[in-house]
PDB file of C-alpha atoms and ligand atoms in Angstrom:
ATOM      1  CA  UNK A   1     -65.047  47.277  74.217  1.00  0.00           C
ATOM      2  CA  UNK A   2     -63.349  46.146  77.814  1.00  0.00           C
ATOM      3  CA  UNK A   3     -61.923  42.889  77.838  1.00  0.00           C
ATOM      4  CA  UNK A   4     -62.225  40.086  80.054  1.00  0.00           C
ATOM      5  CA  UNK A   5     -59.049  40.289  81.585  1.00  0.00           C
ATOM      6  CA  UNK A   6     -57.090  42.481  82.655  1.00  0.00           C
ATOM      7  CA  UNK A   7     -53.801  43.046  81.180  1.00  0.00           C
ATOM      8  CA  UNK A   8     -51.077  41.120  82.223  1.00  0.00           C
ATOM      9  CA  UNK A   9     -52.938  38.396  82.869  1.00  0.00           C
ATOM     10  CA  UNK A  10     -51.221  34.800  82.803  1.00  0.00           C
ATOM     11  CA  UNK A  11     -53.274  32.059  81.074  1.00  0.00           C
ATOM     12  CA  UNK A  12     -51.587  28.160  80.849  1.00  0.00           C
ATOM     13  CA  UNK A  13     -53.775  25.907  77.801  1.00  0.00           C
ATOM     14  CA  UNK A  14     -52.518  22.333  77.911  1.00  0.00           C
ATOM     15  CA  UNK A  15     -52.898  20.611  75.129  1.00  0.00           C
ATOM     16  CA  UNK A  16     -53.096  23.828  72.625  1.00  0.00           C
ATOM     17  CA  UNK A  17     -51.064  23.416  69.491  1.00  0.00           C
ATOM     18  CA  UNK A  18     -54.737  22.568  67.707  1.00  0.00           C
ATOM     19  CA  UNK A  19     -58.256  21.889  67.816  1.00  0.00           C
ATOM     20  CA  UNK A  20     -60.141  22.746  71.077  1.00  0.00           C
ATOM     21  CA  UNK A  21     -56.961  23.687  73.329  1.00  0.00           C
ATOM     22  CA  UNK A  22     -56.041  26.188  70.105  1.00  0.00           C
ATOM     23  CA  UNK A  23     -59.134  27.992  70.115  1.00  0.00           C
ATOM     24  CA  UNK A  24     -59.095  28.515  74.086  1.00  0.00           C
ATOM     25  CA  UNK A  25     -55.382  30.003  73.600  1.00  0.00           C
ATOM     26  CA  UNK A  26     -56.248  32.442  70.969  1.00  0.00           C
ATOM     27  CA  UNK A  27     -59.681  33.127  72.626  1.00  0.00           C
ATOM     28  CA  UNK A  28     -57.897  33.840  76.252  1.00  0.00           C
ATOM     29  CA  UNK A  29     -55.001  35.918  74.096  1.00  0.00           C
ATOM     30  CA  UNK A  30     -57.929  37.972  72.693  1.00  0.00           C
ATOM     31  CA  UNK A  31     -59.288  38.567  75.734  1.00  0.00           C
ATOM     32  CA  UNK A  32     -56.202  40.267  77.342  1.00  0.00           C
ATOM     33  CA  UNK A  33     -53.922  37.486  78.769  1.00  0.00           C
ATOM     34  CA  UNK A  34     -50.490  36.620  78.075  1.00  0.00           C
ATOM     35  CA  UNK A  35     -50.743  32.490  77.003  1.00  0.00           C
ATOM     36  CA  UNK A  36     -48.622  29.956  77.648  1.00  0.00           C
ATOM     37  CA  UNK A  37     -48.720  26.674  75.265  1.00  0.00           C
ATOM     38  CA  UNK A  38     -48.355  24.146  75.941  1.00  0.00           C
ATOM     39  CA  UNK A  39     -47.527  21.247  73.618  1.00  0.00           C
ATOM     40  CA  UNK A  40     -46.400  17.641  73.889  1.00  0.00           C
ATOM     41  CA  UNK A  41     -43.794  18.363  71.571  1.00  0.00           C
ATOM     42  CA  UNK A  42     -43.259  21.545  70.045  1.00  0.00           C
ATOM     43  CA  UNK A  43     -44.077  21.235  66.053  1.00  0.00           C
ATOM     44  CA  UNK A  44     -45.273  23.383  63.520  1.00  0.00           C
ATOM     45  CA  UNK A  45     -49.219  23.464  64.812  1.00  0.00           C
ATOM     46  CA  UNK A  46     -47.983  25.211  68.104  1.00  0.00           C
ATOM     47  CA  UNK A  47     -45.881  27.654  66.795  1.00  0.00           C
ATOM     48  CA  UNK A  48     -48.960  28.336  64.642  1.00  0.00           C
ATOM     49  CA  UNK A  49     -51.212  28.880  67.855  1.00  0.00           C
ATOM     50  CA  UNK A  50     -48.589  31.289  69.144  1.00  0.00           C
ATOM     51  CA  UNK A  51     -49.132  33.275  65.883  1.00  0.00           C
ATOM     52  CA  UNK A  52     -52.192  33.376  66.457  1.00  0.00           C
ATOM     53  CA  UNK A  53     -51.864  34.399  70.085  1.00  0.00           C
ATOM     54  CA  UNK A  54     -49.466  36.852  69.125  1.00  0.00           C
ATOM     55  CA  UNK A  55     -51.442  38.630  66.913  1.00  0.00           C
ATOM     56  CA  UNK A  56     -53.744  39.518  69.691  1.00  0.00           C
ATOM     57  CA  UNK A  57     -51.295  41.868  70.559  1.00  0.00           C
ATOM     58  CA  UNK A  58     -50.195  39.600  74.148  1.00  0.00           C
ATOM     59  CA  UNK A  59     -47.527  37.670  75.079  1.00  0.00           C
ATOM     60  CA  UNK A  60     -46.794  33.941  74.392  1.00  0.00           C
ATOM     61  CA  UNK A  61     -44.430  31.250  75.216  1.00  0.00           C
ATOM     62  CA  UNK A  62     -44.572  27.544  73.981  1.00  0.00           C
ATOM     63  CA  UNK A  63     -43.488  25.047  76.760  1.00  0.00           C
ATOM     64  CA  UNK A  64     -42.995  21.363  75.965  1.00  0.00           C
ATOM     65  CA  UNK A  65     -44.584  19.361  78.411  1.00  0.00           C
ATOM     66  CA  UNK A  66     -46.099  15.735  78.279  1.00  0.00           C
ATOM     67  CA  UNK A  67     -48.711  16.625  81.240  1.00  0.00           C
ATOM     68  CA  UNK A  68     -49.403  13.130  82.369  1.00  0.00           C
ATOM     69  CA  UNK A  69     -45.293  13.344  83.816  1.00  0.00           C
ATOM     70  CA  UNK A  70     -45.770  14.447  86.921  1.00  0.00           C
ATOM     71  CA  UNK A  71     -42.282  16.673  86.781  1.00  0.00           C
ATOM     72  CA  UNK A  72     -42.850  18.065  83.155  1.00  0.00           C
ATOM     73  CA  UNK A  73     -46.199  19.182  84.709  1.00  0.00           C
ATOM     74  CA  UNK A  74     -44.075  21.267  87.246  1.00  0.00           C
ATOM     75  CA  UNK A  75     -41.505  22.243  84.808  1.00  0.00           C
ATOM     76  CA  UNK A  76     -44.579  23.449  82.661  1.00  0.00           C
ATOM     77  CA  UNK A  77     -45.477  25.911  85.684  1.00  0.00           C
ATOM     78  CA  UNK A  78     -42.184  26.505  87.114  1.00  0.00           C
ATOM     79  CA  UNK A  79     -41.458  28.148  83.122  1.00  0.00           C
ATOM     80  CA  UNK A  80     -44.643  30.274  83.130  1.00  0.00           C
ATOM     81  CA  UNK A  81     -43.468  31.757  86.700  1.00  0.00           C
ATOM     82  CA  UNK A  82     -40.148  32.192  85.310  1.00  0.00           C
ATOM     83  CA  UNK A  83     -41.049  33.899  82.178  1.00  0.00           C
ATOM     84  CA  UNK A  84     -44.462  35.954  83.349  1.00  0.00           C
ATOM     85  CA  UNK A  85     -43.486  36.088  87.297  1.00  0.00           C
ATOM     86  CA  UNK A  86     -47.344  34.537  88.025  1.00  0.00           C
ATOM     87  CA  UNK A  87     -50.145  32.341  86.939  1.00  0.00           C
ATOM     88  CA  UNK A  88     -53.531  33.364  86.955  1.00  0.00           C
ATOM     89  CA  UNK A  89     -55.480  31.036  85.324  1.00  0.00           C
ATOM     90  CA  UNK A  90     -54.846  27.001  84.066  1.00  0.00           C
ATOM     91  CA  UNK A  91     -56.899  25.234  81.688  1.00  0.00           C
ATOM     92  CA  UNK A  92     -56.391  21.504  81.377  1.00  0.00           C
ATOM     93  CA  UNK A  93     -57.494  20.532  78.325  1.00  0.00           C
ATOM     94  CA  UNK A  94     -54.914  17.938  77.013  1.00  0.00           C
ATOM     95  CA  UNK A  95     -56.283  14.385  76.016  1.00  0.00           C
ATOM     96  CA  UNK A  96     -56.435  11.499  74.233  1.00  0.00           C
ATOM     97  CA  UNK A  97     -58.983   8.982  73.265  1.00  0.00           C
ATOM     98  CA  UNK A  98     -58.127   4.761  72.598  1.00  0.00           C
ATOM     99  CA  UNK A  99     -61.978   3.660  72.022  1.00  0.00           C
ATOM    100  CA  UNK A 100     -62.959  -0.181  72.511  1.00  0.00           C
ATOM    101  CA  UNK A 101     -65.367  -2.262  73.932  1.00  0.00           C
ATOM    102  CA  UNK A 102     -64.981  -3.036  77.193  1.00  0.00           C
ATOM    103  CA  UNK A 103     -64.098  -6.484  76.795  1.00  0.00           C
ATOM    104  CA  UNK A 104     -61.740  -6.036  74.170  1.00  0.00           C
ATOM    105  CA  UNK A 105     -59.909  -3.388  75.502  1.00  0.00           C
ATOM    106  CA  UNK A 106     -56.467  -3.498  77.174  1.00  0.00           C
ATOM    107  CA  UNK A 107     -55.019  -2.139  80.582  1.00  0.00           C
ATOM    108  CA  UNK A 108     -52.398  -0.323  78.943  1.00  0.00           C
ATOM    109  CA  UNK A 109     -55.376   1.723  77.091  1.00  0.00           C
ATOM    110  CA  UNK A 110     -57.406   2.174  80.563  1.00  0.00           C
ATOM    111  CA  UNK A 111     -54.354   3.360  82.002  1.00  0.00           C
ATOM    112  CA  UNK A 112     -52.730   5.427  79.513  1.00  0.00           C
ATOM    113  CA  UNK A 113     -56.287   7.316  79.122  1.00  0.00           C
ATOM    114  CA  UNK A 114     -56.364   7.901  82.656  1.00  0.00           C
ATOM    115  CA  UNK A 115     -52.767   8.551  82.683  1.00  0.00           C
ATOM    116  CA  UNK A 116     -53.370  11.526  80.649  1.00  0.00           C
ATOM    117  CA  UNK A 117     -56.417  13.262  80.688  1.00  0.00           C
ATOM    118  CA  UNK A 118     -57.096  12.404  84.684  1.00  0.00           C
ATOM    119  CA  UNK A 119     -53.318  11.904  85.571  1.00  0.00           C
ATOM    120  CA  UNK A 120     -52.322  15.149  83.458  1.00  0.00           C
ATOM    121  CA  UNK A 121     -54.824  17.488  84.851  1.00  0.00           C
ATOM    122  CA  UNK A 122     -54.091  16.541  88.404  1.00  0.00           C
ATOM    123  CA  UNK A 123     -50.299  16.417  87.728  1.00  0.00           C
ATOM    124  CA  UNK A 124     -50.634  20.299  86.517  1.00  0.00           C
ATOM    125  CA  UNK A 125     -53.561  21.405  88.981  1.00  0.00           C
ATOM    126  CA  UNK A 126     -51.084  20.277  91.518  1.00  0.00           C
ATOM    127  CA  UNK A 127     -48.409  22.438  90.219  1.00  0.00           C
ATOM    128  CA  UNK A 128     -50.592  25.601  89.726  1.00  0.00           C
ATOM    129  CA  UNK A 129     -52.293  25.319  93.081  1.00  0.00           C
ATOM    130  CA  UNK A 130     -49.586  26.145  95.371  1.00  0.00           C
ATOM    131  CA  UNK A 131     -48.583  29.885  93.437  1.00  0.00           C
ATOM    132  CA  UNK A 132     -52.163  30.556  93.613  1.00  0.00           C
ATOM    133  CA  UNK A 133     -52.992  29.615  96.918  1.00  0.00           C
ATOM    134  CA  UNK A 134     -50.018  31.702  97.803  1.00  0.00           C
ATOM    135  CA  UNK A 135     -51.681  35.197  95.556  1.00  0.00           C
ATOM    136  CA  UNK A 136     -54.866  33.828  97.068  1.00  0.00           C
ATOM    137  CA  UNK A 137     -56.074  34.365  93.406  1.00  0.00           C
ATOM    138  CA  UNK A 138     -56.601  31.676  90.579  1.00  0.00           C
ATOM    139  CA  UNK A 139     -59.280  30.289  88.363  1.00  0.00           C
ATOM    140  CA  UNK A 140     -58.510  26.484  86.704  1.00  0.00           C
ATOM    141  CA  UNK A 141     -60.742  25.457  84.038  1.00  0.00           C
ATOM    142  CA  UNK A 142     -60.986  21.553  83.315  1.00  0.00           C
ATOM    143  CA  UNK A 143     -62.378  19.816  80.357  1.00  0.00           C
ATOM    144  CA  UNK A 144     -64.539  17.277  80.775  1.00  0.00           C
ATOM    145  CA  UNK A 145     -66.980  16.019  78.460  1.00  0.00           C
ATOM    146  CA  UNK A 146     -70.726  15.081  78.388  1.00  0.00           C
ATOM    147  CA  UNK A 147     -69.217  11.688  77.876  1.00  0.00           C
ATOM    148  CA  UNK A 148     -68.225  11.942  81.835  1.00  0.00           C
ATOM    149  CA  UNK A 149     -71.656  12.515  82.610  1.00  0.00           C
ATOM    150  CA  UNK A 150     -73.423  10.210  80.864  1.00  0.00           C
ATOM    151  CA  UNK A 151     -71.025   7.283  79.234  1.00  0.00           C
ATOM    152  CA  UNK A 152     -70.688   6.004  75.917  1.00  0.00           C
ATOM    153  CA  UNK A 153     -70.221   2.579  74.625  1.00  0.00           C
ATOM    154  CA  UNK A 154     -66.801   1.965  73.615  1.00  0.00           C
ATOM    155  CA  UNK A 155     -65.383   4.583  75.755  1.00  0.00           C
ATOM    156  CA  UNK A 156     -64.731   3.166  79.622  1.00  0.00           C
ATOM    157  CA  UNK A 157     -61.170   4.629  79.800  1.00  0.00           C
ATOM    158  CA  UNK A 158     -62.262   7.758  78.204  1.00  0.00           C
ATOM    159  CA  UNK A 159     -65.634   8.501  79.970  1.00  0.00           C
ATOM    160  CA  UNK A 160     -63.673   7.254  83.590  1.00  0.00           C
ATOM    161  CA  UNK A 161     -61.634   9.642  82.865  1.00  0.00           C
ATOM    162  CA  UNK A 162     -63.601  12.424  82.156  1.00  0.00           C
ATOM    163  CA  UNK A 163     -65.813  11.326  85.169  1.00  0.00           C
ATOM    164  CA  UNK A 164     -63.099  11.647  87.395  1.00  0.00           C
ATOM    165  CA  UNK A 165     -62.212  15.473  85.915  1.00  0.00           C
ATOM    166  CA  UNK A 166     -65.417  16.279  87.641  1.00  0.00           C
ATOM    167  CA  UNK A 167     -64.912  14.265  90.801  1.00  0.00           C
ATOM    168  CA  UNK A 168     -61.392  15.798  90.954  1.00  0.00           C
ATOM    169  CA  UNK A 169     -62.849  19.776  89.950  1.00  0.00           C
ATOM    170  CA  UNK A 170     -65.805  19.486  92.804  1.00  0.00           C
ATOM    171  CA  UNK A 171     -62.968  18.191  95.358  1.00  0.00           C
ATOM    172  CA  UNK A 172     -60.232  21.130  94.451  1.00  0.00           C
ATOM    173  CA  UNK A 173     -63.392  23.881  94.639  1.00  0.00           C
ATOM    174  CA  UNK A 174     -64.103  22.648  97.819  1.00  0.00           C
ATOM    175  CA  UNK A 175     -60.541  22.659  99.532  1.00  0.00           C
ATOM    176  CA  UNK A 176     -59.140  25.983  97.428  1.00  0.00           C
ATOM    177  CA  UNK A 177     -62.501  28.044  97.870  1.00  0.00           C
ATOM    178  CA  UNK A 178     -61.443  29.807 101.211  1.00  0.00           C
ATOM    179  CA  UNK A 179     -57.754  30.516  99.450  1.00  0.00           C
ATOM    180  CA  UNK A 180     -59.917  32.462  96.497  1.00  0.00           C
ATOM    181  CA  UNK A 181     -59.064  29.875  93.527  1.00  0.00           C
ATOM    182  CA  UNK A 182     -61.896  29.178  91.625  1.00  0.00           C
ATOM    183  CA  UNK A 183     -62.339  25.320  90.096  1.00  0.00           C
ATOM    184  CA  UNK A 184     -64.849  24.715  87.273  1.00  0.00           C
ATOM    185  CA  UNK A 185     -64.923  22.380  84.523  1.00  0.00           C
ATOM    186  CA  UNK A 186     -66.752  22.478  81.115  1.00  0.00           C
ATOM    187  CA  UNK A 187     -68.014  19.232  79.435  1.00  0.00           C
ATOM    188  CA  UNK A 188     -68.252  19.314  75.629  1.00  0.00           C
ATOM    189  CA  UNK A 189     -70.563  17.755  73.536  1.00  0.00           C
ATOM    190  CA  UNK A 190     -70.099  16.682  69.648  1.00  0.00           C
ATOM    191  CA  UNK A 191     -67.167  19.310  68.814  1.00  0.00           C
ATOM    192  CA  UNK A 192     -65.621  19.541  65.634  1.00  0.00           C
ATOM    193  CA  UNK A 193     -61.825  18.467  65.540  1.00  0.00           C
ATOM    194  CA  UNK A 194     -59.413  16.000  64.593  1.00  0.00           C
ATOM    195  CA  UNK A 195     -60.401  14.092  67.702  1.00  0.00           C
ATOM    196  CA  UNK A 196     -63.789  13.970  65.885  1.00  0.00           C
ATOM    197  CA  UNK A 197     -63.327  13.680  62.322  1.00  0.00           C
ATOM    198  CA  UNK A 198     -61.970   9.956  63.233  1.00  0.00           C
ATOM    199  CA  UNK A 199     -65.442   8.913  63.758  1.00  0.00           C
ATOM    200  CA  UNK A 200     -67.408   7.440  60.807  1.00  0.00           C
ATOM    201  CA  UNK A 201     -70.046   9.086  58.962  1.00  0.00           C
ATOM    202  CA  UNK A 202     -72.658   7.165  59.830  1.00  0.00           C
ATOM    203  CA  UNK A 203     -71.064   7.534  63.314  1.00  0.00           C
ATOM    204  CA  UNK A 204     -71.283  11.384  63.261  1.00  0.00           C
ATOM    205  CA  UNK A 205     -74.750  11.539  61.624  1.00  0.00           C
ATOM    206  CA  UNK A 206     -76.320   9.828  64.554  1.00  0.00           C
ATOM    207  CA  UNK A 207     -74.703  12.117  66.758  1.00  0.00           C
ATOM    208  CA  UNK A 208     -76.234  15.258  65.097  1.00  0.00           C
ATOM    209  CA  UNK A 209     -79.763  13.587  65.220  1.00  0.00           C
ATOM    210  CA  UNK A 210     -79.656  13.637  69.002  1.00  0.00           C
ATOM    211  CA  UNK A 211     -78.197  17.014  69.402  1.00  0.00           C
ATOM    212  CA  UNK A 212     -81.171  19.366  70.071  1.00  0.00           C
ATOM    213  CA  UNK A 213     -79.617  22.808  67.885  1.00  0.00           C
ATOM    214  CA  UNK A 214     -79.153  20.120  65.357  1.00  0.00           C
ATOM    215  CA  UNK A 215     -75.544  20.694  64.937  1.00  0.00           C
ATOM    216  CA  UNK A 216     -71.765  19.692  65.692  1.00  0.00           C
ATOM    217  CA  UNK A 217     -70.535  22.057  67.724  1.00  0.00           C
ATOM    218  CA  UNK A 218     -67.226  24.351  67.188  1.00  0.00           C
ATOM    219  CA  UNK A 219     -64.300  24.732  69.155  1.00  0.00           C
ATOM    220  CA  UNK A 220     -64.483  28.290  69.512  1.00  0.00           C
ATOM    221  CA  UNK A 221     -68.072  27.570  71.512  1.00  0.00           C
ATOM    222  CA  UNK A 222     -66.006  25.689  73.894  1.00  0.00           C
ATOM    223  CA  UNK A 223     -63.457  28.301  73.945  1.00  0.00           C
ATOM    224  CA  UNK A 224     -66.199  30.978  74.918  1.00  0.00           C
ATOM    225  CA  UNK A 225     -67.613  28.988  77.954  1.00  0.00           C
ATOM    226  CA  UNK A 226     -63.693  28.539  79.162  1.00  0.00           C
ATOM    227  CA  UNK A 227     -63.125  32.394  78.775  1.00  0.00           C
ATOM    228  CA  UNK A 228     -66.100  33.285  81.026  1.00  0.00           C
ATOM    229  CA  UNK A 229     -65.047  30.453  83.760  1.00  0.00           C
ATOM    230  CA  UNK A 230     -61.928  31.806  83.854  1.00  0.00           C
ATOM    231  CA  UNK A 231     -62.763  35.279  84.244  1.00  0.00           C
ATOM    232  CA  UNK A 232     -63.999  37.437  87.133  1.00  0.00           C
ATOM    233  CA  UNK A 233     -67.346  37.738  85.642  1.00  0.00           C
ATOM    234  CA  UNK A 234     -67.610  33.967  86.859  1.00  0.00           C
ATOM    235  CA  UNK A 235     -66.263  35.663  90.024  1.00  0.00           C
ATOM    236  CA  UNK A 236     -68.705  33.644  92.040  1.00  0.00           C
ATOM    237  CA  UNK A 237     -68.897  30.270  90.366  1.00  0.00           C
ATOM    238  CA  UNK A 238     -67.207  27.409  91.388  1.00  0.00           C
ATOM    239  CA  UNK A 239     -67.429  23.605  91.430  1.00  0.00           C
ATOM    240  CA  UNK A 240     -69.584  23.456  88.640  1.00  0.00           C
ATOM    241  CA  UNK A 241     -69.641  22.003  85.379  1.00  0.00           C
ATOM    242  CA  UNK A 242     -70.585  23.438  82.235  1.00  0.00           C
ATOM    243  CA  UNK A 243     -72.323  21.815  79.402  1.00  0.00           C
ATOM    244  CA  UNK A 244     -71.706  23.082  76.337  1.00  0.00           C
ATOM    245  CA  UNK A 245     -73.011  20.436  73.856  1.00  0.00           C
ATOM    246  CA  UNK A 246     -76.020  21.988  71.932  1.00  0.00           C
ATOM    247  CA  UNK A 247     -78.596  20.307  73.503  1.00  0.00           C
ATOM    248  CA  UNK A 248     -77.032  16.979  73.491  1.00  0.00           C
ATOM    249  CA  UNK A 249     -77.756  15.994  76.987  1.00  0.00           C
ATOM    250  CA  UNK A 250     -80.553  17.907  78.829  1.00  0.00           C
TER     251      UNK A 250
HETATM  252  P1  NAI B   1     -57.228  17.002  69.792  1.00  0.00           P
HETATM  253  O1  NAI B   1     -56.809  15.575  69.732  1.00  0.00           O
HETATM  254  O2  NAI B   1     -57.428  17.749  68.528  1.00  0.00           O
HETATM  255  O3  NAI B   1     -56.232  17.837  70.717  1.00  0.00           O
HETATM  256  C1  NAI B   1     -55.738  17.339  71.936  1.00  0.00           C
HETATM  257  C2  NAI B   1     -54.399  17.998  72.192  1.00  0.00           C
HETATM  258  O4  NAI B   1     -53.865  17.471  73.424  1.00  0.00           O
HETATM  259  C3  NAI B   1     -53.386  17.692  71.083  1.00  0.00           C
HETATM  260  O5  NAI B   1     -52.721  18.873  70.717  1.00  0.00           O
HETATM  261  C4  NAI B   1     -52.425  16.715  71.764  1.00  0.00           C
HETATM  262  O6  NAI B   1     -51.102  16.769  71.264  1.00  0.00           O
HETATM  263  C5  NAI B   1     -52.499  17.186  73.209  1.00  0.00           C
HETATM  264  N1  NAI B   1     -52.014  16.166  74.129  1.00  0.00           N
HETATM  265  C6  NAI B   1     -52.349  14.856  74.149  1.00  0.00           C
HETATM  266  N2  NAI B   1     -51.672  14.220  75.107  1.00  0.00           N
HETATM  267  C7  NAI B   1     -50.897  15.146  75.726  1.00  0.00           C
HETATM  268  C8  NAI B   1     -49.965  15.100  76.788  1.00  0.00           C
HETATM  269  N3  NAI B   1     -49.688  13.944  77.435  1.00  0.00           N
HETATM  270  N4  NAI B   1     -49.339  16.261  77.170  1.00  0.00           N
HETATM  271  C9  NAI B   1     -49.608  17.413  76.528  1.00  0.00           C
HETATM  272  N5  NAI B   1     -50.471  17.515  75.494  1.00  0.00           N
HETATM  273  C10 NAI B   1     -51.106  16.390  75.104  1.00  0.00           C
HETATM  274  O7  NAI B   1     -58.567  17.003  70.662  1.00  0.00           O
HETATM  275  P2  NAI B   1     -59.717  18.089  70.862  1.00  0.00           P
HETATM  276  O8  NAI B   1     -60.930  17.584  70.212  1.00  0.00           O
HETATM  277  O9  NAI B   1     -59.232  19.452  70.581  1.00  0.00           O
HETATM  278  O10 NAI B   1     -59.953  17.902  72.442  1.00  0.00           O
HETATM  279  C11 NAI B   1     -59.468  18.785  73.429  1.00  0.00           C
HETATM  280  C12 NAI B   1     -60.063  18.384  74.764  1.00  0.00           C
HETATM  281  O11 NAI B   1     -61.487  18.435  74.660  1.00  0.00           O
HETATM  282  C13 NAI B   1     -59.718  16.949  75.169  1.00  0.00           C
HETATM  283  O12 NAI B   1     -59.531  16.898  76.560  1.00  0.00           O
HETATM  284  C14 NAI B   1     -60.953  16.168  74.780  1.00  0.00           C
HETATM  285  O13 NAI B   1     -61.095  15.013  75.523  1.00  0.00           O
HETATM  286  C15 NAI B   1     -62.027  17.193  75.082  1.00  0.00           C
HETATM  287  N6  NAI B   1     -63.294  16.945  74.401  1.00  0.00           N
HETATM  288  C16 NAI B   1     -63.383  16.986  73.034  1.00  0.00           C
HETATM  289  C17 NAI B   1     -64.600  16.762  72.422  1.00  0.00           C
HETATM  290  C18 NAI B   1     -64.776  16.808  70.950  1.00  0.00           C
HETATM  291  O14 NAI B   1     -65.909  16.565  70.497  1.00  0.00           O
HETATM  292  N7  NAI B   1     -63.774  17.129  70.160  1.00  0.00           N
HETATM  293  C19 NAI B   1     -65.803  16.440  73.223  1.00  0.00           C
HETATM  294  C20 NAI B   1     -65.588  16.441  74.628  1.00  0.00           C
HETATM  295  C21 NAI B   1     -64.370  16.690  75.189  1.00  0.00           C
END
């Protein structure tokens, strides 16, 4: 069977030593590109996902990179360049949750959130744009959530956040159309991961009861709906966002 990419293709996953990040890095490895890792710091868990990546009989490098530094961003895609010659395709998918009512919760957890998930993927969509203006060739693939759509109590930082992936996704679409780099992101719903498994039963169970196909979702469903956007068969998609939450939200 033909793959989605074709070979030598160069994939960045922010964020990918586990959970959702992970399973977009092996899922983009099995579908013909070369992956780059990245990793806050390098540990065991990513030199598992480039196993993994490995095995798919492509390329991979782990690069260190705390993506809400505006220069580690660069030096992120300045070592993909220097180790694959181009980038074709960036998925932002670092983040990081600190949950708490609104009037409990402090500025140094507003920002930080921001500082990461929005900060980071505008810190490394900055860095990736230029190279792929320059091929006039690119697809960047941010996650959201269905949080950014729709809120959730005891998440400001996190849903302002994820609100302004989409804000920032429609913008780039708009101005990097006409240099042929595509901008999409994909919200999850309820997906299975250590990000998750914090949340209480109780917590969880009344998350399933409102989720139409009546069941957490698994990383490797987001990692499908990130392959696609990435690839040429979404050759004529961009500025969207993607649901992928079973129903959650319709
Ligand atoms: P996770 O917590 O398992 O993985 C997040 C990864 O991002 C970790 O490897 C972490 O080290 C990395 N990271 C955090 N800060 C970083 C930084 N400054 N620089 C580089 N890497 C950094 O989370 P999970 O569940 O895999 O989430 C992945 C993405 O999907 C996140 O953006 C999250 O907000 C989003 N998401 C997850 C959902 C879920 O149900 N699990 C639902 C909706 C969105």
């Amino acid at each position: 069977m033909s793959k989605l990419f074709e070979p030598g293709t160069v994939a960045i996953v922010t964020g990918a030593a586990r959970g959702i990040g992970r399973a977009i890095a092996v899922e983009l490895a099995c579908e013909g590109c070369n992956v780059v890792v990245n990793c806050r710091t390098s540990n065991e868990a990513a030199a598992e996902t480039l196993r993994q990546v490995e095995a798919q009989g492509v390329r991979g490098l782990i690069v260190e990179a705390d993506v809400s530094a505006a220069d580690e961003a660069k030096a992120l895609v300045d070592a993909a360049i220097a180790e694959f010659g181009h980038v074709d395709v960036l998925v932002n998918n670092a983040g990081i949750t600190a949950d708490g009512l609104l009037a409990t919760m402090t500025p140094e957890d507003f920002n930080r959130v921001l500082q990461v998930n929005l900060g980071g993927t505008f810190n490394c969509m900055k860095a990736a744009t230029r190279p792929m203006m320059r091929a006039k060739h690119g697809a960047i693939v941010n996650i959201s959530s269905v949080v950014g759509v729709a809120g959730n109590a005891g998440q400001a930082n996190y849903a302002a956040s994820k609100a302004g992936i989409i804000g920032l996704t429609k913008s780039a679409a708009k101005e990097l159309a006409r240099k042929k780099v595509r901008v999409n992101a994909v919200a999850p719903g309820f997906i299975a991961t250590d990000m998750t498994n914090a949340m209480t039963d109780q917590a969880k169970e009344r998350t399933v009861a409102n989720i139409g196909l009546g069941a957490i979702g698994q990383a490797q469903d987001i990692a499908h709906a990130v392959a696609f956007l990435a690839s040429d068969k979404a050759s004529y998609i961009t500025g969207q966002v993607l649901r992928v939450d079973g129903g959650l939200i319709i």
